[in-house]
Short mmCIF file of C-alpha atoms and ligand atoms in Angstrom, two decimals:
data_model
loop_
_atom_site.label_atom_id
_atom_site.label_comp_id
_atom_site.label_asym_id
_atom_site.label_seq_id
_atom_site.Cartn_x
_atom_site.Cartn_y
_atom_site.Cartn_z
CA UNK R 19 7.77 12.37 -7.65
CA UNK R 20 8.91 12.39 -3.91
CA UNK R 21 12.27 12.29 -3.14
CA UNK R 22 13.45 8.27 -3.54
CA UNK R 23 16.16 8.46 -0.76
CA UNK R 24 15.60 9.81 2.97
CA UNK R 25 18.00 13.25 2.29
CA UNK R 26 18.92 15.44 -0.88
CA UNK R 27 22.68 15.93 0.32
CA UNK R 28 24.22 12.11 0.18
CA UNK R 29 26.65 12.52 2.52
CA UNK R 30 24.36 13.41 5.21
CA UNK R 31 22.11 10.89 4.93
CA UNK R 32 24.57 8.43 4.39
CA UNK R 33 25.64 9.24 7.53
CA UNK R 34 22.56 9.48 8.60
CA UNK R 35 21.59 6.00 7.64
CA UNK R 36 24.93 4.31 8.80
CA UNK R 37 24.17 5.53 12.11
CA UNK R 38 20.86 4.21 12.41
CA UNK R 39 22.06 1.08 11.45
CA UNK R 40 24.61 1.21 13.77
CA UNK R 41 22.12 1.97 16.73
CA UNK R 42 19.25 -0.21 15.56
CA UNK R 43 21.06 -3.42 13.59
CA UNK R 44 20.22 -4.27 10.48
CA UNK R 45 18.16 -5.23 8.58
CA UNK R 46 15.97 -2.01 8.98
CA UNK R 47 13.55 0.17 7.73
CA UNK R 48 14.09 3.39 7.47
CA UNK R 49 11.11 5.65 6.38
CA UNK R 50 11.47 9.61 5.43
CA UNK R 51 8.37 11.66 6.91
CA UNK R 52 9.12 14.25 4.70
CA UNK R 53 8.87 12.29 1.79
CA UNK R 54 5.68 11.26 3.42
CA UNK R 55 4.61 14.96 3.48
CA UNK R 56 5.66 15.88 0.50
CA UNK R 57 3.71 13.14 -1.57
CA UNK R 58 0.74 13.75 0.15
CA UNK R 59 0.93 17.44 -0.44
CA UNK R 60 1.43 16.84 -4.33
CA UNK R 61 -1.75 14.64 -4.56
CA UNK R 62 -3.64 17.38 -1.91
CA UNK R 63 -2.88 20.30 -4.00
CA UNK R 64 -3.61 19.04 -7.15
CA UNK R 65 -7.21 18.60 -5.84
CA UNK R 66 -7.37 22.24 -6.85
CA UNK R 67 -10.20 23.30 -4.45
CA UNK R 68 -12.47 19.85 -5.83
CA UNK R 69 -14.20 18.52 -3.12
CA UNK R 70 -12.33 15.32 -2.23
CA UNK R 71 -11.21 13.37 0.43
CA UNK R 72 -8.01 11.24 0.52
CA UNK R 73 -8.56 7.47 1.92
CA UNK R 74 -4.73 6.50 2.75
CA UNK R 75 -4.60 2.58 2.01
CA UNK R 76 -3.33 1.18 5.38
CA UNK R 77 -2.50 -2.21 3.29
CA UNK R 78 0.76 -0.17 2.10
CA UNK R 79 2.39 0.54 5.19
CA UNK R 80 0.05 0.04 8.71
CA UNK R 81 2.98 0.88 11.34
CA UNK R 82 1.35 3.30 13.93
CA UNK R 83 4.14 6.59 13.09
CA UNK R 84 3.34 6.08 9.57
CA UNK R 85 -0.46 6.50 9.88
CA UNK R 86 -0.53 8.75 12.96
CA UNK R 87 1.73 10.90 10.20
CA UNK R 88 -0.94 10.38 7.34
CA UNK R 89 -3.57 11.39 10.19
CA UNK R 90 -1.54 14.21 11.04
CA UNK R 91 -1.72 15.54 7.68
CA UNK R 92 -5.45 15.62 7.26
CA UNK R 93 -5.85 11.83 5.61
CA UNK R 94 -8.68 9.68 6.04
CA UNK R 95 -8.32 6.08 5.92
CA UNK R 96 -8.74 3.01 3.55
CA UNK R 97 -9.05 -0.79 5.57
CA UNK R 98 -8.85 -3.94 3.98
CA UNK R 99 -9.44 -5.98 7.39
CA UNK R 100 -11.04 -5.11 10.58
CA UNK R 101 -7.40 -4.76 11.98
CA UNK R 102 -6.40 -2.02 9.68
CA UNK R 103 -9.85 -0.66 10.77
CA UNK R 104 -8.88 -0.68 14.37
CA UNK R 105 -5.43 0.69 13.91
CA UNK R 106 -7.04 3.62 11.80
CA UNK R 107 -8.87 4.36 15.58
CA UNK R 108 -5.74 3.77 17.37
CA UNK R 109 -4.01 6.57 14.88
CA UNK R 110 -6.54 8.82 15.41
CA UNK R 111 -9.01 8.52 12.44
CA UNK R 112 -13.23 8.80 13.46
CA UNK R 113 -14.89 5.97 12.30
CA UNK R 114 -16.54 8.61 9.77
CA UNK R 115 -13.41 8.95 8.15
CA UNK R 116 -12.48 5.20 7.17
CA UNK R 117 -13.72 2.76 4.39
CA UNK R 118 -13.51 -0.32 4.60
CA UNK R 119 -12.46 -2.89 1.93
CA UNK R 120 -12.43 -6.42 1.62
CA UNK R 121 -12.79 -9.36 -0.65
CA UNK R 122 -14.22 -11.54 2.23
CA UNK R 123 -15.90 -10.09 4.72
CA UNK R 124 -16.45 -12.31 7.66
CA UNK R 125 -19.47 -12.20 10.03
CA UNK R 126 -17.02 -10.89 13.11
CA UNK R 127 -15.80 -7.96 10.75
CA UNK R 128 -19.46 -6.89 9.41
CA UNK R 129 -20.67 -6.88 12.70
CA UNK R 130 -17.95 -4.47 13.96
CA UNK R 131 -17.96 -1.98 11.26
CA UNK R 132 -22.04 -1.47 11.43
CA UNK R 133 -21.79 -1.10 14.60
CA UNK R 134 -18.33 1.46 14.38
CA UNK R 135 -20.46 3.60 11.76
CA UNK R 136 -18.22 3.87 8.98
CA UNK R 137 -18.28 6.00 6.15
CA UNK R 138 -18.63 3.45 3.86
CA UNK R 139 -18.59 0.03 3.85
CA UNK R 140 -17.41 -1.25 0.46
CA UNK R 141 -19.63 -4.04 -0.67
CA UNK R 142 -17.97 -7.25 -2.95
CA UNK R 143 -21.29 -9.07 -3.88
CA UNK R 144 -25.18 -9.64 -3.66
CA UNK R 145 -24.19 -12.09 -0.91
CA UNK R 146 -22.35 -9.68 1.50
CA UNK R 147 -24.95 -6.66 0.80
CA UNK R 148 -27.39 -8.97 2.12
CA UNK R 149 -25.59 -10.05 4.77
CA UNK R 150 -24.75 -6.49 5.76
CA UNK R 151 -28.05 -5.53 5.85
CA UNK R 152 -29.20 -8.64 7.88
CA UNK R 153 -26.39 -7.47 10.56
CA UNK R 154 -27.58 -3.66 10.10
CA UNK R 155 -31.28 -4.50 10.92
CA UNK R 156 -30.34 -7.08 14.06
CA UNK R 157 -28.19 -3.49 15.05
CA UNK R 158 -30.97 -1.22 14.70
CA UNK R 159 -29.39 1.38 12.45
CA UNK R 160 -28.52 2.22 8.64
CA UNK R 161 -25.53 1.27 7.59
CA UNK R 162 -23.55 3.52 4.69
CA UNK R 163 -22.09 1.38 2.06
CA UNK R 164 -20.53 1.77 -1.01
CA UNK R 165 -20.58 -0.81 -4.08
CA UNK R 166 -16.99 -1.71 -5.23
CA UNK R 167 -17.98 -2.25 -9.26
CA UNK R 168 -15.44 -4.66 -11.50
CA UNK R 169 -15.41 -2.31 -14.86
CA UNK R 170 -13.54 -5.24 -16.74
CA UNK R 171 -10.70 -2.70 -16.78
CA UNK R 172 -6.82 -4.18 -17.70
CA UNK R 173 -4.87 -2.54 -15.40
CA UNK R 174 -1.61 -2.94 -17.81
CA UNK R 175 0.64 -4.07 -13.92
CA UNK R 176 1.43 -7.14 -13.01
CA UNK R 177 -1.07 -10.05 -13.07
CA UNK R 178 -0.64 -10.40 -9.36
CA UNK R 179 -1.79 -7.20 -8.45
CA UNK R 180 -4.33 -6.62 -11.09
CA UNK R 181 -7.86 -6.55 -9.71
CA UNK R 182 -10.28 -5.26 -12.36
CA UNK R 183 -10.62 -7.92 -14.95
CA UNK R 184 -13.81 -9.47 -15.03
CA UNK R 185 -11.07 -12.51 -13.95
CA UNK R 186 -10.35 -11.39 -10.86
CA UNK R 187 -12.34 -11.91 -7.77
CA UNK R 188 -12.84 -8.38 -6.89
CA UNK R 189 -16.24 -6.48 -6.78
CA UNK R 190 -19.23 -7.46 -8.90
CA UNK R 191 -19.57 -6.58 -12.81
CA UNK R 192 -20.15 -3.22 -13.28
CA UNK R 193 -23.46 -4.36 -15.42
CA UNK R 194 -25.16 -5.62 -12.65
CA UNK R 195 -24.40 -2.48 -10.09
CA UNK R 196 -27.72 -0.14 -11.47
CA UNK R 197 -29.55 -3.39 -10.16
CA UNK R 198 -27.58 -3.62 -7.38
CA UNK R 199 -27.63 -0.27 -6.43
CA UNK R 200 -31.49 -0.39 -6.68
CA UNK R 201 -31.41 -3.32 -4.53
CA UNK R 202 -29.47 -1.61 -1.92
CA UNK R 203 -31.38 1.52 -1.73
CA UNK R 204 -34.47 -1.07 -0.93
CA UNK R 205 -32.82 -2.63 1.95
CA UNK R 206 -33.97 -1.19 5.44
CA UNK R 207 -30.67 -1.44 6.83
CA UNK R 208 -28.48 -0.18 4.29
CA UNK R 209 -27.58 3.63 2.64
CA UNK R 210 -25.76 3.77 -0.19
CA UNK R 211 -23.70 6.31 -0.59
CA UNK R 212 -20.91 5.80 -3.24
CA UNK R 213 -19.27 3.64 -5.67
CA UNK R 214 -15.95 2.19 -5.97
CA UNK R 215 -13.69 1.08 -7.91
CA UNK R 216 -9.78 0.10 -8.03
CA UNK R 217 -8.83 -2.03 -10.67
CA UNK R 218 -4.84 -2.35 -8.97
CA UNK R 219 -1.89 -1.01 -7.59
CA UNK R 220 1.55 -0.14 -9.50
CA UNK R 221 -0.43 1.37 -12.79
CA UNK R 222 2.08 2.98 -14.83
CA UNK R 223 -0.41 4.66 -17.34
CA UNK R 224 -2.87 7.16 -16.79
CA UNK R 225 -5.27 5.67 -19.53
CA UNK R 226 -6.71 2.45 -17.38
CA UNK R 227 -7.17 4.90 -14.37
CA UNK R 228 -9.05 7.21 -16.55
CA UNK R 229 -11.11 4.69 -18.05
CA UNK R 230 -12.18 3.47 -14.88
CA UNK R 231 -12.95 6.63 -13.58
CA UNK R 232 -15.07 7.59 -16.37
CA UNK R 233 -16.97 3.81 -16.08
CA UNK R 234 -18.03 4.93 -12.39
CA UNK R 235 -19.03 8.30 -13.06
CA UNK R 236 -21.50 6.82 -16.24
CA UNK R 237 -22.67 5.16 -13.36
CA UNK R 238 -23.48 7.68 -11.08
CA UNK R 239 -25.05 9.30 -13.88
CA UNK R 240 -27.84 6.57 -14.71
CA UNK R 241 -28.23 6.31 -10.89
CA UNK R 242 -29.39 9.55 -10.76
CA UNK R 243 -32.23 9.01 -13.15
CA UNK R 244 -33.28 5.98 -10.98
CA UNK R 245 -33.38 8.92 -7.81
CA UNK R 246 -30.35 7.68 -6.33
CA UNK R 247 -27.81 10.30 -5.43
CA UNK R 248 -24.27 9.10 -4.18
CA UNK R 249 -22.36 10.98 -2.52
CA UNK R 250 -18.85 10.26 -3.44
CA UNK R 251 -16.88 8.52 -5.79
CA UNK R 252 -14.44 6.35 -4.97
CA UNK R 253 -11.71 5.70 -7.43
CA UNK R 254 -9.44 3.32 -5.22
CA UNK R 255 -5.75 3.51 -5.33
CA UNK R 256 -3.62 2.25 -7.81
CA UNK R 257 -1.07 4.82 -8.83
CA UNK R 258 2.75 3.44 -9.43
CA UNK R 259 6.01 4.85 -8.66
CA UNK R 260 9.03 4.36 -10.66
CA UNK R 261 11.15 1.83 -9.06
CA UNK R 262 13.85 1.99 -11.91
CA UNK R 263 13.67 5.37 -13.37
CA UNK R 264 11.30 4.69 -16.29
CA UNK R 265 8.65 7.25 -16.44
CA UNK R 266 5.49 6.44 -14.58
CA UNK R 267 2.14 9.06 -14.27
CA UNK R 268 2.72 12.24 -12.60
CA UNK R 269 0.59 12.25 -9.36
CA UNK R 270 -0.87 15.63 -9.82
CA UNK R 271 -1.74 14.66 -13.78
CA UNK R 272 -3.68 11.80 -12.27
CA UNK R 273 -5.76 13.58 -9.93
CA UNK R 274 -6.45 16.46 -12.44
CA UNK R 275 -7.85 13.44 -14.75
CA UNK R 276 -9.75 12.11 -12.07
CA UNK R 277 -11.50 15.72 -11.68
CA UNK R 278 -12.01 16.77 -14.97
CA UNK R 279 -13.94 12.48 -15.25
CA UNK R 280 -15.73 13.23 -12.27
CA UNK R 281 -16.69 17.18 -12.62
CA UNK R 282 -19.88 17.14 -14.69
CA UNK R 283 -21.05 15.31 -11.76
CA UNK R 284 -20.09 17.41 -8.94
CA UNK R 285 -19.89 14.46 -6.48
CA UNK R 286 -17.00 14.54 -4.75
CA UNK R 287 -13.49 11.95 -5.37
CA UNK R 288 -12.47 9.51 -3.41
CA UNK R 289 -9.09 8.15 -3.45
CA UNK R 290 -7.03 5.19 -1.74
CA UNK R 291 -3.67 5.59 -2.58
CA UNK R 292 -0.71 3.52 -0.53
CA UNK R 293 1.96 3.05 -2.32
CA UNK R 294 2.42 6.70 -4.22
CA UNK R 295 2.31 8.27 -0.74
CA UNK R 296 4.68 6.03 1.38
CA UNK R 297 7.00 3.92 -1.23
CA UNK R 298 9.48 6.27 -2.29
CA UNK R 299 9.93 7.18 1.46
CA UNK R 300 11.21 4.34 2.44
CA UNK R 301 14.64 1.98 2.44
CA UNK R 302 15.76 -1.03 3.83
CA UNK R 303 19.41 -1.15 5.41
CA UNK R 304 20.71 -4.63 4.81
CA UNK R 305 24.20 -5.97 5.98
CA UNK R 306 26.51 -7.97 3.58
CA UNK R 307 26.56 -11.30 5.04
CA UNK R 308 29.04 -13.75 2.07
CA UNK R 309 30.26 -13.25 -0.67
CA UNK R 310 31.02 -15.96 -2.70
CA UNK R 311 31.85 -16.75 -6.24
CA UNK R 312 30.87 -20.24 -8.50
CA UNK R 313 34.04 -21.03 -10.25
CA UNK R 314 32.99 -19.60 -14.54
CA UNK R 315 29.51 -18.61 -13.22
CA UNK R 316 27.63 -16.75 -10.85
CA UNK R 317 28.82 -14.21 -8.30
CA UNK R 318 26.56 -13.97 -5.04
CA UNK R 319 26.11 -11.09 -2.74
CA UNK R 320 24.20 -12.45 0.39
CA UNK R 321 22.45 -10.09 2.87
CA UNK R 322 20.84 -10.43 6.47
CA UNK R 323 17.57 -9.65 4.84
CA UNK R 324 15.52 -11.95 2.69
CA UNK R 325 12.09 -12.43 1.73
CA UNK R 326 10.75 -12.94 5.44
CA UNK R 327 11.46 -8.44 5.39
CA UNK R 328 10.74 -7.95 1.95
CA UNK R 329 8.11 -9.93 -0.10
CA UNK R 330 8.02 -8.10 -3.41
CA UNK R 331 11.09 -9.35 -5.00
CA UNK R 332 9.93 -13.08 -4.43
CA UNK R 333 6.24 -12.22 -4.72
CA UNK R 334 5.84 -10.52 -7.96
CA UNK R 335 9.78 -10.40 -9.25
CA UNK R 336 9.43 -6.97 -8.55
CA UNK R 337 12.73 -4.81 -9.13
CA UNK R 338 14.24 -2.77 -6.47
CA UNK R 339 17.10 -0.59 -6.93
CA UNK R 340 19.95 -1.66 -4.32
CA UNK R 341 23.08 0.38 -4.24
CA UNK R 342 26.22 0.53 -1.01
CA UNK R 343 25.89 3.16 1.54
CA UNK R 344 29.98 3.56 0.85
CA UNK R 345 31.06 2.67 -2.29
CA UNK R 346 34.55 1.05 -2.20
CA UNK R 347 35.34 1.65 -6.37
CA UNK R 348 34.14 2.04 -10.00
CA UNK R 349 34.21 -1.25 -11.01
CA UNK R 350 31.05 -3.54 -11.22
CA UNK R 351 30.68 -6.94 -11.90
CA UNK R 352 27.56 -9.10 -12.56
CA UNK R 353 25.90 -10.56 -9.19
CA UNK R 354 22.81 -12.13 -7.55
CA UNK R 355 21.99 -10.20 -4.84
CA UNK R 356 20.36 -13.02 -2.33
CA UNK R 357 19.09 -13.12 1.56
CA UNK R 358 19.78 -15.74 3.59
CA UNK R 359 16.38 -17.82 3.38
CA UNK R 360 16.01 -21.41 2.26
CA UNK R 361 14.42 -20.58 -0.73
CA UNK R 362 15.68 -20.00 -4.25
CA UNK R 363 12.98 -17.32 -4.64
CA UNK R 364 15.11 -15.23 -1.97
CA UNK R 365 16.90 -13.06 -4.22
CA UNK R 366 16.57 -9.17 -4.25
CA UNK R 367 18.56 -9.08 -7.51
CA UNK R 368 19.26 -11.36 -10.04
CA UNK R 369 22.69 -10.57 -12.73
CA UNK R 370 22.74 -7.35 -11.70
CA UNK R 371 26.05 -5.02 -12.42
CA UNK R 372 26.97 -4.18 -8.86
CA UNK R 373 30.09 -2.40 -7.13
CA UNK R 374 32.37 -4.52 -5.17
CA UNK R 375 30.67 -5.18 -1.57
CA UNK R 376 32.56 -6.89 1.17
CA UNK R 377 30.91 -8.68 4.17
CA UNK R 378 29.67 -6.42 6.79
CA UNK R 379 29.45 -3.62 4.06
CA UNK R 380 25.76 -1.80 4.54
CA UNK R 381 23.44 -1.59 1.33
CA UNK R 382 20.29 0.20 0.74
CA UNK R 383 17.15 -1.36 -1.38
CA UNK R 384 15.34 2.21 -2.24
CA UNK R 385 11.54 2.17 -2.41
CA UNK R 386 10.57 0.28 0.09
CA UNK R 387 7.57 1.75 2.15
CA UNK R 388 4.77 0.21 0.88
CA UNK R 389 4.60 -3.33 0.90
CA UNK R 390 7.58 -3.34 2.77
CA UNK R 391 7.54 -3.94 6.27
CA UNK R 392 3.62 -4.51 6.00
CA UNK R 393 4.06 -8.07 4.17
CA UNK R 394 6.83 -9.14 6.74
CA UNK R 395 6.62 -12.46 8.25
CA UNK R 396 8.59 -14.71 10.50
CA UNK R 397 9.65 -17.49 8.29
CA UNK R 398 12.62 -19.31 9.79
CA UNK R 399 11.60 -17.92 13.35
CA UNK R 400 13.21 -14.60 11.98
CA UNK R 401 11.68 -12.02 13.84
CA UNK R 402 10.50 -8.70 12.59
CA UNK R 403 12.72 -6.02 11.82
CA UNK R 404 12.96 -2.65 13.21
CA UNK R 405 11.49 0.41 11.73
CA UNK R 406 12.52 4.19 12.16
CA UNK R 407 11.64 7.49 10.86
CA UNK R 408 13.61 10.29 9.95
CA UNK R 409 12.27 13.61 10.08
CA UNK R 410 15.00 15.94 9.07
CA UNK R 411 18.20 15.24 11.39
CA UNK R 412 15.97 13.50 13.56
CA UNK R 413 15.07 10.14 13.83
CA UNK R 414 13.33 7.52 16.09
CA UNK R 415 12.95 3.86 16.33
CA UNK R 416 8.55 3.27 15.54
CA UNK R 417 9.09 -0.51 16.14
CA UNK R 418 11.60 -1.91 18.05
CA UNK R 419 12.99 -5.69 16.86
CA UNK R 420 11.22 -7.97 17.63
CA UNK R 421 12.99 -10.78 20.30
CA UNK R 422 12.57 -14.58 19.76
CA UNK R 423 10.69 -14.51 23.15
CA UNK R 424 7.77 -12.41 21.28
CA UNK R 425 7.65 -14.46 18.60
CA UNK R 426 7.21 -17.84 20.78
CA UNK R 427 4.97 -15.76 22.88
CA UNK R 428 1.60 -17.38 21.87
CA UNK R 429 2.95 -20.89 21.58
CA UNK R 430 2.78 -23.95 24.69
CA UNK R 431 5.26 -26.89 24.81
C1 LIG Z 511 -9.12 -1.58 -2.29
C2 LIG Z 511 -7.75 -1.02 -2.37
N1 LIG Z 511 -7.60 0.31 -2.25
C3 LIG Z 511 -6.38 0.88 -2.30
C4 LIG Z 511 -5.24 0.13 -2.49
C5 LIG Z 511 -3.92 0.82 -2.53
O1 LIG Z 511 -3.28 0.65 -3.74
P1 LIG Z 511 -1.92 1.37 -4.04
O2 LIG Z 511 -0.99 1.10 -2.93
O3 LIG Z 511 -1.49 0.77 -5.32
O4 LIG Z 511 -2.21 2.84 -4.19
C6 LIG Z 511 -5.36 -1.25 -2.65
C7 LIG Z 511 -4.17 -2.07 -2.94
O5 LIG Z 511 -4.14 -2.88 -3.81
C8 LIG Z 511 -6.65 -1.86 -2.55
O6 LIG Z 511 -6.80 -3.17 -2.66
#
């Protein structure tokens, strides 16, 4: 597992990080690229020589430095809207190189990614492979696509990001796909070229993975015997990282599964990981804004950064660990650890043993850099925080804050 924090030696990168905060404000994100590196190295390696490609899942973490550093280190690219399709192009990725994946395709975003030439187009249902091919044919070409199947798989994460129960809205059921498939390969403007599957992200176990794997491959197997011959597998993302220590599936175990599933067919894997690659390499420097204590009850810690920076705490109750970039003692008490938004879902920690913090101290919520920064909005007119990356003793500001002015920009009195 990638390093969690953005340097082995703590003093350095605590002084690392208090200077960053000093120069940029808080709150912040701070994201490591050689954490970046590293995880995508792990996965890379583990490939062993398979053929494979590696789809990066913009949806994690779509700031330019981040992606033009996946690109950099020979990614391809996953889309889930026709703006993660055109920052992919912006960061360097050929059309060739990007799938594209999407619940609800509008007309706007078919029509660009025929004509862009992707490598796949991921198809959700009868309805949009028709309408594909409709938009194909008015284009004049062939259009690759890929069918996302629904293998009525429980993913064993959260409900809220579980996507490949025969409950969710995701894909079609994998027992209609052969006819599906067989439909495609009929249409004038389509080619298909792969199937795929991701059943949802922060998967703790390798078993559901597996399983699905093995569901697409049986696939590709029977497709063969109706003469159609994919070309890749795609197995989606999924994999979890441990955001509290517990033991979670090694990354190179995982993709040595998803070869030995897929090797009897020789097509090459697919995968579309986000959060593995970029969520241990990132933190979020928050500022201690009160601290106040109900008289026989609770204890709160409040911090300049709430659920307009980071969602996942009051989206899914998901846990982050938070610790001080100085520590001031031993002792701990019991606190709520909240952000400053009108919301009693704004709390990054809730009766959590804590060390004494005193306003203006700095603290650091670890594991931030997927789902971090890209889920920021601008509730209460708070406008986006800055993002850096470190890269050794280096570091630069990738987004600057955004002003108020910005954030008004599109509006008229
Ligand atoms: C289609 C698709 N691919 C890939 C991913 C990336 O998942 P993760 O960040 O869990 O690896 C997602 C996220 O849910 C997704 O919806």
């Amino acid at each position: 597992m990638a390093s969690t924090t953005p340097s082995t030696q703590p003093d350095v990168r605590a002084a690392q990080l208090a200077a960053i905060a000093a120069a940029a404000g808080t709150p912040c994100y701070v994201y490591d690229a050689r954490a970046i590196r590293g995880a995508y190295a792990t996965l890379d390696r583990a490939f062993d020589g398979y053929p494979h490609a590696i789809h990066y899942a913009l949806k994690a973490n779509s700031t330019l430095a981040v992606v033009r550093l996946l690109h950099s280190l020979g990614s391809n690219a996953d889309a889930n809207s026709l703006g993660e399709v055109d920052v992919a192009m912006r960061c360097g990725f050929r059309p060739d190189q990007v799938v594209f994946t999407g619940v609800g395709k509008s007309a706007a975003e078919i029509d660009r990614a025929v004509s862009l030439g992707l490598l796949a187009i991921n198809v959700e249902s009868p309805g949009e492979l028709d309408r594909i091919d409709q938009r194909a044919i008015a284009q004049g070409v062939k259009t690759r696509v890929a069918l996302r199947v629904n293998p009525d798989i429980d993913a064993k994460s959260h409900p809220h990001i579980s996507t490949g129960l025969k409950s969710n809205k995701f894909g079609v059921p994998i027992g209609e796909a052969l006819a599906l498939f067989r439909e495609m390969s009929s249409r004038r403007g389509l080619q298909p070229v792969g199937a795929h599957v991701h059943i949802g992200s922060q998967i703790t176990t390798l078993d559901p993975l597996q399983k699905a794997a093995q569901a697409v491959v049986a696939l590709a197997q029977s497709l063969r015997h109706d003469n159609i011959h994919l070309q890749h597998l795609d197995m989606g993302g999924g994999l979890g990282i441990s955001y509290d220590g517990a033991p979670v599936v090694d990354p190179a175990e995982y993709v040595r599964a998803l070869v030995a599933a897929t090797k009897s067919s020789g097509l090459k894997v697919a995968i579309e990981p986000g959060r593995v690659l970029v969520g241990p390499a990132g933190v979020l420097l928050t500022k201690v804004v009160d601290v106040k204590q109900f008289p026989g009850a609770k204890r709160f810690v409040v911090v300049d950064a709430g659920m307009t920076e980071l969602m996942r705490p009051a989206l899914y109750n998901a846990y982050h660990r938070i610790e001080p970039l100085a520590r001031r003692d031993a002792a701990e008490s019991i606190v709520d650890i909240v952000g400053p938004i009108c919301e009693s879902t704004d709390a990054y920690a809730r009766d959590r043993a804590f060390p004494q913090v005193e306003v203006d101290d700095l603290l650091v919520v670890a594991d931030v850099g997927a789902y971090g920064a890209a889920m920021g909005h601008t509730y209460l007119r708070r406008p986006l925080p800055p993002e850096v990356m470190i890269d050794g003793d280096q570091w630069r500001i990738i987004r600057r804050r955004q002003t108020l002015d910005e954030l008004l920009a599109l509006e008229t009195e």
